[in-house]
Amino acid sequence: NAGVMQNPRHLVRRRGQEARLRCSPMKGHSHVYWYRQLPEEGLKFMVYLQKENIIDESGMPKERFSAEFPKEGPSILRIQQVVRGDSAAYFCASSPTDNEKLFFGSGTQLSVL
Amino acid sequence: AQKITQTQPGMFVQEKEAVTLDCTYDTSDQSYGLFWYKQPSSGEMIFLIYQGSYDEQNATEGRYSLNFQKARKSANLVISASQLGDSAMYFCAPLGSGGGNKLTFGTGTQLKVEL
């Protein structure tokens, strides 16, 4: 049973470009969470999705950031017009229900030049 | 809302010794859970142990155990017989009863195990 798969592992973008981060949850998991980790800090919740629905996006910046979890395919975190402050590690996690431990992916390290 | 405090930014321990990593939290939820995760230098987040607020016994998982003191709102992680591979960042995170796994992570404790 493969774990949570995130790709790419590292992503480099220039200011103003778009970043797309992908996350395939563990098999059988329909709950997906995105977290962001800035250098020297803990993980901060961004968004919680179930298939085709955003359940809680209270941690998402209001502009430039969006997330989806389509019926088929991975969850996507999209950052438009990236700025240097978006440089961080972005972690995806999944769980089978909404009240069980999270299984994390290895993260995507986004670097904005 | 939950607030997490991990007061030890860095800890050192000798191999084979035990070490306690502190975690205090502030929550108004009556029912909640506490998770500990480990983040080695490679970056992934690894689940270690979970304690439910209504669990009568302190949780244990192999060399990991929780010193859970509900009245003091603390859930300290105890690692026994430390190994070099235990060197990592350790994060405490409470889970409220509101549904969804919206964990709130502390700032973490960097543990270094020395020979």
Tab-separated table of N, CA, C and O in Angstrom, chain B residues 1-87:
chain	number	residue	atom	x	y	z
B	1	ALA	N	-10.399	27.190	19.335
B	1	ALA	CA	-9.050	27.181	18.756
B	1	ALA	C	-8.070	26.598	19.759
B	1	ALA	O	-8.267	26.715	20.957
B	2	GLN	N	-7.050	25.949	19.228
B	2	GLN	CA	-6.044	25.367	20.102
B	2	GLN	C	-4.749	26.149	20.003
B	2	GLN	O	-4.421	26.698	18.965
B	3	LYS	N	-4.045	26.155	21.098
B	3	LYS	CA	-2.721	26.757	21.106
B	3	LYS	C	-1.755	25.733	21.663
B	3	LYS	O	-2.035	25.071	22.660
B	4	ILE	N	-0.614	25.621	21.025
B	4	ILE	CA	0.384	24.628	21.425
B	4	ILE	C	1.673	25.325	21.820
B	4	ILE	O	2.091	26.254	21.129
B	5	THR	N	2.293	24.873	22.885
B	5	THR	CA	3.577	25.445	23.298
B	5	THR	C	4.594	24.337	23.485
B	5	THR	O	4.382	23.415	24.274
B	6	GLN	N	5.671	24.441	22.728
B	6	GLN	CA	6.809	23.540	22.923
B	6	GLN	C	7.971	24.440	23.309
B	6	GLN	O	8.501	25.172	22.480
B	7	THR	N	8.340	24.392	24.579
B	7	THR	CA	9.258	25.392	25.124
B	7	THR	C	10.727	25.094	24.855
B	7	THR	O	11.584	25.931	25.098
B	8	GLN	N	11.017	23.897	24.380
B	8	GLN	CA	12.408	23.514	24.166
B	8	GLN	C	12.739	23.569	22.682
B	8	GLN	O	12.400	22.649	21.953
B	9	PRO	N	13.388	24.612	22.212
B	9	PRO	CA	13.715	24.642	20.787
B	9	PRO	C	14.729	23.573	20.410
B	9	PRO	O	14.712	23.068	19.296
B	10	GLY	N	15.629	23.230	21.359
B	10	GLY	CA	16.641	22.216	21.075
B	10	GLY	C	16.945	21.392	22.305
B	10	GLY	O	16.956	21.904	23.416
B	11	MET	N	17.179	20.105	22.083
B	11	MET	CA	17.522	19.205	23.188
B	11	MET	C	18.642	18.278	22.727
B	11	MET	O	18.679	17.865	21.564
B	12	PHE	N	19.522	17.953	23.675
B	12	PHE	CA	20.571	16.984	23.408
B	12	PHE	C	20.392	15.818	24.375
B	12	PHE	O	20.042	16.012	25.537
B	13	VAL	N	20.674	14.621	23.893
B	13	VAL	CA	20.614	13.448	24.758
B	13	VAL	C	21.679	12.464	24.291
B	13	VAL	O	22.000	12.403	23.090
B	14	GLN	N	22.214	11.735	25.231
B	14	GLN	CA	23.208	10.727	24.863
B	14	GLN	C	22.502	9.455	24.432
B	14	GLN	O	21.433	9.100	24.955
B	15	GLU	N	23.120	8.775	23.518
B	15	GLU	CA	22.579	7.504	23.045
B	15	GLU	C	22.292	6.593	24.233
B	15	GLU	O	23.039	6.556	25.203
B	16	LYS	N	21.166	5.897	24.138
B	16	LYS	CA	20.691	4.928	25.130
B	16	LYS	C	20.053	5.580	26.356
B	16	LYS	O	19.502	4.861	27.202
B	17	GLU	N	20.121	6.899	26.459
B	17	GLU	CA	19.441	7.575	27.558
B	17	GLU	C	17.999	7.873	27.168
B	17	GLU	O	17.638	7.855	25.980
B	18	ALA	N	17.184	8.191	28.177
B	18	ALA	CA	15.802	8.614	27.924
B	18	ALA	C	15.746	10.136	27.842
B	18	ALA	O	16.574	10.834	28.447
B	19	VAL	N	14.773	10.634	27.116
B	19	VAL	CA	14.616	12.086	26.987
B	19	VAL	C	13.125	12.416	26.984
B	19	VAL	O	12.311	11.626	26.487
B	20	THR	N	12.787	13.558	27.564
B	20	THR	CA	11.395	14.015	27.604
B	20	THR	C	11.274	15.326	26.840
B	20	THR	O	12.005	16.286	27.109
B	21	LEU	N	10.359	15.342	25.906
B	21	LEU	CA	10.077	16.550	25.119
B	21	LEU	C	8.752	17.128	25.594
B	21	LEU	O	7.738	16.434	25.629
B	22	ASP	N	8.775	18.410	25.954
B	22	ASP	CA	7.607	19.021	26.583
B	22	ASP	C	6.590	19.530	25.555
B	22	ASP	O	6.953	20.000	24.471
B	23	CYS	N	5.333	19.462	25.959
B	23	CYS	CA	4.258	20.003	25.132
B	23	CYS	C	3.117	20.409	26.048
B	23	CYS	O	2.621	19.586	26.824
B	24	THR	N	2.726	21.657	26.000
B	24	THR	CA	1.518	22.086	26.694
B	24	THR	C	0.565	22.671	25.659
B	24	THR	O	0.986	23.158	24.610
B	25	TYR	N	-0.703	22.587	25.966
B	25	TYR	CA	-1.698	23.017	24.996
B	25	TYR	C	-2.804	23.757	25.717
B	25	TYR	O	-2.964	23.655	26.932
B	26	ASP	N	-3.553	24.477	24.947
B	26	ASP	CA	-4.673	25.230	25.484
B	26	ASP	C	-5.856	24.986	24.570
B	26	ASP	O	-5.816	25.341	23.392
B	27	THR	N	-6.876	24.333	25.079
B	27	THR	CA	-8.053	24.068	24.274
B	27	THR	C	-9.294	24.172	25.130
B	27	THR	O	-9.269	23.857	26.321
B	28	SER	N	-10.379	24.592	24.513
B	28	SER	CA	-11.656	24.649	25.221
B	28	SER	C	-12.507	23.429	24.922
B	28	SER	O	-13.591	23.255	25.483
B	29	ASP	N	-12.012	22.566	24.034
B	29	ASP	CA	-12.762	21.363	23.702
B	29	ASP	C	-12.770	20.411	24.881
B	29	ASP	O	-11.773	20.287	25.607
B	30	GLN	N	-13.899	19.724	25.064
B	30	GLN	CA	-13.989	18.738	26.143
B	30	GLN	C	-13.353	17.422	25.729
B	30	GLN	O	-12.790	16.704	26.543
B	31	SER	N	-13.470	17.134	24.465
B	31	SER	CA	-12.918	15.894	23.940
B	31	SER	C	-11.925	16.237	22.849
B	31	SER	O	-12.239	16.985	21.923
B	32	TYR	N	-10.732	15.722	22.960
B	32	TYR	CA	-9.711	16.055	21.973
B	32	TYR	C	-8.665	14.967	21.971
B	32	TYR	O	-8.656	14.060	22.802
B	33	GLY	N	-7.784	15.062	21.020
B	33	GLY	CA	-6.682	14.117	20.934
B	33	GLY	C	-5.376	14.862	20.773
B	33	GLY	O	-5.354	16.051	20.447
B	34	LEU	N	-4.295	14.173	21.034
B	34	LEU	CA	-2.956	14.767	20.887
B	34	LEU	C	-2.074	13.849	20.076
B	34	LEU	O	-1.983	12.654	20.351
B	35	PHE	N	-1.448	14.418	19.072
B	35	PHE	CA	-0.549	13.663	18.218
B	35	PHE	C	0.879	14.159	18.404
B	35	PHE	O	1.107	15.337	18.660
B	36	TRP	N	1.805	13.246	18.235
B	36	TRP	CA	3.211	13.621	18.103
B	36	TRP	C	3.717	13.100	16.762
B	36	TRP	O	3.475	11.938	16.416
B	37	TYR	N	4.416	13.986	16.052
B	37	TYR	CA	5.021	13.630	14.786
B	37	TYR	C	6.508	13.924	14.849
B	37	TYR	O	6.954	14.837	15.561
B	38	LYS	N	7.252	13.181	14.067
B	38	LYS	CA	8.703	13.348	13.974
B	38	LYS	C	9.034	13.782	12.546
B	38	LYS	O	8.459	13.259	11.585
B	39	GLN	N	9.945	14.748	12.425
B	39	GLN	CA	10.373	15.186	11.101
B	39	GLN	C	11.898	15.102	11.016
B	39	GLN	O	12.607	15.987	11.503
B	40	PRO	N	12.434	14.047	10.425
B	40	PRO	CA	13.888	13.959	10.263
B	40	PRO	C	14.367	14.969	9.225
B	40	PRO	O	13.560	15.655	8.597
B	41	SER	N	15.675	15.034	9.058
B	41	SER	CA	16.249	16.036	8.145
B	41	SER	C	15.794	15.827	6.701
B	41	SER	O	15.831	16.759	5.894
B	42	SER	N	15.358	14.622	6.375
B	42	SER	CA	14.866	14.363	5.020
B	42	SER	C	13.523	15.037	4.749
B	42	SER	O	13.101	15.147	3.600
B	43	GLY	N	12.844	15.470	5.808
B	43	GLY	CA	11.660	16.317	5.628
B	43	GLY	C	10.310	15.678	5.824
B	43	GLY	O	9.337	16.378	6.057
B	44	GLU	N	10.218	14.351	5.723
B	44	GLU	CA	8.877	13.769	5.832
B	44	GLU	C	8.364	13.852	7.264
B	44	GLU	O	9.132	13.980	8.198
B	45	MET	N	7.070	13.791	7.411
B	45	MET	CA	6.418	13.816	8.731
B	45	MET	C	5.986	12.395	9.075
B	45	MET	O	5.246	11.771	8.321
B	46	ILE	N	6.453	11.924	10.212
B	46	ILE	CA	6.208	10.535	10.611
B	46	ILE	C	5.376	10.521	11.882
B	46	ILE	O	5.779	11.094	12.905
B	47	PHE	N	4.235	9.864	11.832
B	47	PHE	CA	3.386	9.731	13.016
B	47	PHE	C	4.078	8.868	14.059
B	47	PHE	O	4.640	7.811	13.746
B	48	LEU	N	4.045	9.313	15.323
B	48	LEU	CA	4.671	8.563	16.405
B	48	LEU	C	3.639	7.958	17.356
B	48	LEU	O	3.666	6.764	17.631
B	49	ILE	N	2.752	8.805	17.886
B	49	ILE	CA	1.908	8.351	18.986
B	49	ILE	C	0.705	9.275	19.124
B	49	ILE	O	0.767	10.458	18.750
B	50	TYR	N	-0.377	8.724	19.637
B	50	TYR	CA	-1.625	9.475	19.803
B	50	TYR	C	-2.196	9.215	21.205
B	50	TYR	O	-2.143	8.100	21.713
B	51	GLN	N	-2.729	10.277	21.802
B	51	GLN	CA	-3.393	10.167	23.113
B	51	GLN	C	-4.768	10.814	23.018
B	51	GLN	O	-4.875	11.979	22.614
B	52	GLY	N	-5.810	10.090	23.377
B	52	GLY	CA	-7.142	10.661	23.467
B	52	GLY	C	-7.360	11.250	24.846
B	52	GLY	O	-6.874	10.700	25.838
B	53	SER	N	-8.103	12.331	24.906
B	53	SER	CA	-8.255	13.021	26.190
B	53	SER	C	-9.003	12.185	27.213
B	53	SER	O	-8.868	12.400	28.416
B	54	TYR	N	-9.785	11.214	26.729
B	54	TYR	CA	-10.529	10.382	27.673
B	54	TYR	C	-9.869	9.028	27.907
B	54	TYR	O	-10.419	8.185	28.610
B	55	ASP	N	-8.713	8.830	27.308
B	55	ASP	CA	-8.001	7.566	27.556
B	55	ASP	C	-7.493	7.550	28.987
B	55	ASP	O	-6.864	8.511	29.441
B	56	GLU	N	-7.749	6.454	29.668
B	56	GLU	CA	-7.353	6.371	31.076
B	56	GLU	C	-5.854	6.128	31.221
B	56	GLU	O	-5.228	6.580	32.174
B	57	GLN	N	-5.306	5.379	30.278
B	57	GLN	CA	-3.889	5.039	30.363
B	57	GLN	C	-3.075	5.974	29.470
B	57	GLN	O	-3.550	6.421	28.429
B	58	ASN	N	-1.848	6.223	29.878
B	58	ASN	CA	-0.931	6.951	28.997
B	58	ASN	C	-0.602	6.080	27.793
B	58	ASN	O	-0.356	4.881	27.931
B	59	ALA	N	-0.581	6.724	26.612
B	59	ALA	CA	-0.297	5.970	25.404
B	59	ALA	C	1.159	5.519	25.356
B	59	ALA	O	2.052	6.236	25.834
B	60	THR	N	1.389	4.348	24.795
B	60	THR	CA	2.752	3.870	24.562
B	60	THR	C	2.810	3.241	23.184
B	60	THR	O	1.848	2.621	22.720
B	61	GLU	N	3.952	3.422	22.520
B	61	GLU	CA	4.198	2.817	21.212
B	61	GLU	C	5.689	2.496	21.149
B	61	GLU	O	6.510	3.343	20.846
B	62	GLY	N	6.021	1.275	21.506
B	62	GLY	CA	7.435	0.894	21.485
B	62	GLY	C	8.244	1.748	22.447
B	62	GLY	O	7.944	1.791	23.646
B	63	ARG	N	9.240	2.448	21.951
B	63	ARG	CA	10.090	3.272	22.820
B	63	ARG	C	9.470	4.628	23.131
B	63	ARG	O	10.062	5.430	23.877
B	64	TYR	N	8.325	4.911	22.542
B	64	TYR	CA	7.661	6.201	22.760
B	64	TYR	C	6.536	6.032	23.788
B	64	TYR	O	5.763	5.079	23.719
B	65	SER	N	6.442	6.975	24.676
B	65	SER	CA	5.305	7.004	25.599
B	65	SER	C	4.944	8.450	25.880
B	65	SER	O	5.752	9.358	25.685
B	66	LEU	N	3.702	8.636	26.295
B	66	LEU	CA	3.226	9.981	26.606
B	66	LEU	C	3.021	10.111	28.099
B	66	LEU	O	2.412	9.245	28.733
B	67	ASN	N	3.517	11.201	28.655
B	67	ASN	CA	3.215	11.559	30.034
B	67	ASN	C	2.091	12.589	29.962
B	67	ASN	O	2.339	13.791	29.844
B	68	PHE	N	0.852	12.079	29.999
B	68	PHE	CA	-0.319	12.916	29.768
B	68	PHE	C	-0.886	13.357	31.109
B	68	PHE	O	-1.285	12.528	31.925
B	69	GLN	N	-0.893	14.674	31.326
B	69	GLN	CA	-1.460	15.232	32.555
B	69	GLN	C	-2.560	16.198	32.139
B	69	GLN	O	-2.306	17.380	31.866
B	70	LYS	N	-3.772	15.670	32.126
B	70	LYS	CA	-4.901	16.413	31.569
B	70	LYS	C	-5.160	17.700	32.332
B	70	LYS	O	-5.436	18.739	31.726
B	71	ALA	N	-5.095	17.642	33.643
B	71	ALA	CA	-5.403	18.835	34.446
B	71	ALA	C	-4.400	19.961	34.163
B	71	ALA	O	-4.747	21.136	34.196
B	72	ARG	N	-3.162	19.579	33.872
B	72	ARG	CA	-2.132	20.582	33.589
B	72	ARG	C	-2.048	20.884	32.094
B	72	ARG	O	-1.247	21.711	31.674
B	73	LYS	N	-2.839	20.181	31.310
B	73	LYS	CA	-2.847	20.328	29.850
B	73	LYS	C	-1.439	20.166	29.284
B	73	LYS	O	-0.924	21.024	28.561
B	74	SER	N	-0.842	19.071	29.676
B	74	SER	CA	0.468	18.778	29.110
B	74	SER	C	0.496	17.339	28.600
B	74	SER	O	-0.176	16.459	29.144
B	75	ALA	N	1.249	17.128	27.555
B	75	ALA	CA	1.361	15.799	26.942
B	75	ALA	C	2.806	15.632	26.491
B	75	ALA	O	3.119	15.770	25.304
B	76	ASN	N	3.673	15.349	27.444
B	76	ASN	CA	5.093	15.271	27.134
B	76	ASN	C	5.442	13.921	26.519
B	76	ASN	O	4.963	12.880	26.968
B	77	LEU	N	6.291	13.943	25.521
B	77	LEU	CA	6.741	12.723	24.851
B	77	LEU	C	8.009	12.214	25.530
B	77	LEU	O	8.964	12.982	25.708
B	78	VAL	N	8.017	10.949	25.886
B	78	VAL	CA	9.198	10.330	26.472
B	78	VAL	C	9.741	9.325	25.461
B	78	VAL	O	9.018	8.444	25.006
B	79	ILE	N	10.996	9.484	25.125
B	79	ILE	CA	11.676	8.525	24.248
B	79	ILE	C	12.689	7.781	25.111
B	79	ILE	O	13.592	8.397	25.698
B	80	SER	N	12.539	6.487	25.206
B	80	SER	CA	13.472	5.698	26.018
B	80	SER	C	14.560	5.127	25.112
B	80	SER	O	14.364	4.970	23.906
B	81	ALA	N	15.712	4.861	25.704
B	81	ALA	CA	16.828	4.222	24.985
B	81	ALA	C	17.072	4.904	23.640
B	81	ALA	O	16.968	4.281	22.576
B	82	SER	N	17.394	6.188	23.695
B	82	SER	CA	17.555	6.989	22.470
B	82	SER	C	18.550	6.347	21.514
B	82	SER	O	19.557	5.766	21.916
B	83	GLN	N	18.248	6.520	20.239
B	83	GLN	CA	19.115	6.023	19.173
B	83	GLN	C	19.513	7.202	18.287
B	83	GLN	O	18.811	8.214	18.225
B	84	LEU	N	20.617	7.026	17.576
B	84	LEU	CA	21.084	8.110	16.708
B	84	LEU	C	20.004	8.505	15.699
B	84	LEU	O	19.862	9.681	15.348
B	85	GLY	N	19.235	7.533	15.257
B	85	GLY	CA	18.175	7.809	14.280
B	85	GLY	C	17.008	8.595	14.845
B	85	GLY	O	16.120	8.988	14.091
B	86	ASP	N	17.012	8.821	16.151
B	86	ASP	CA	15.949	9.642	16.749
B	86	ASP	C	16.211	11.133	16.565
B	86	ASP	O	15.333	11.949	16.854
B	87	SER	N	17.396	11.489	16.106
B	87	SER	CA	17.713	12.903	15.868
B	87	SER	C	16.764	13.445	14.810
B	87	SER	O	16.738	12.961	13.676
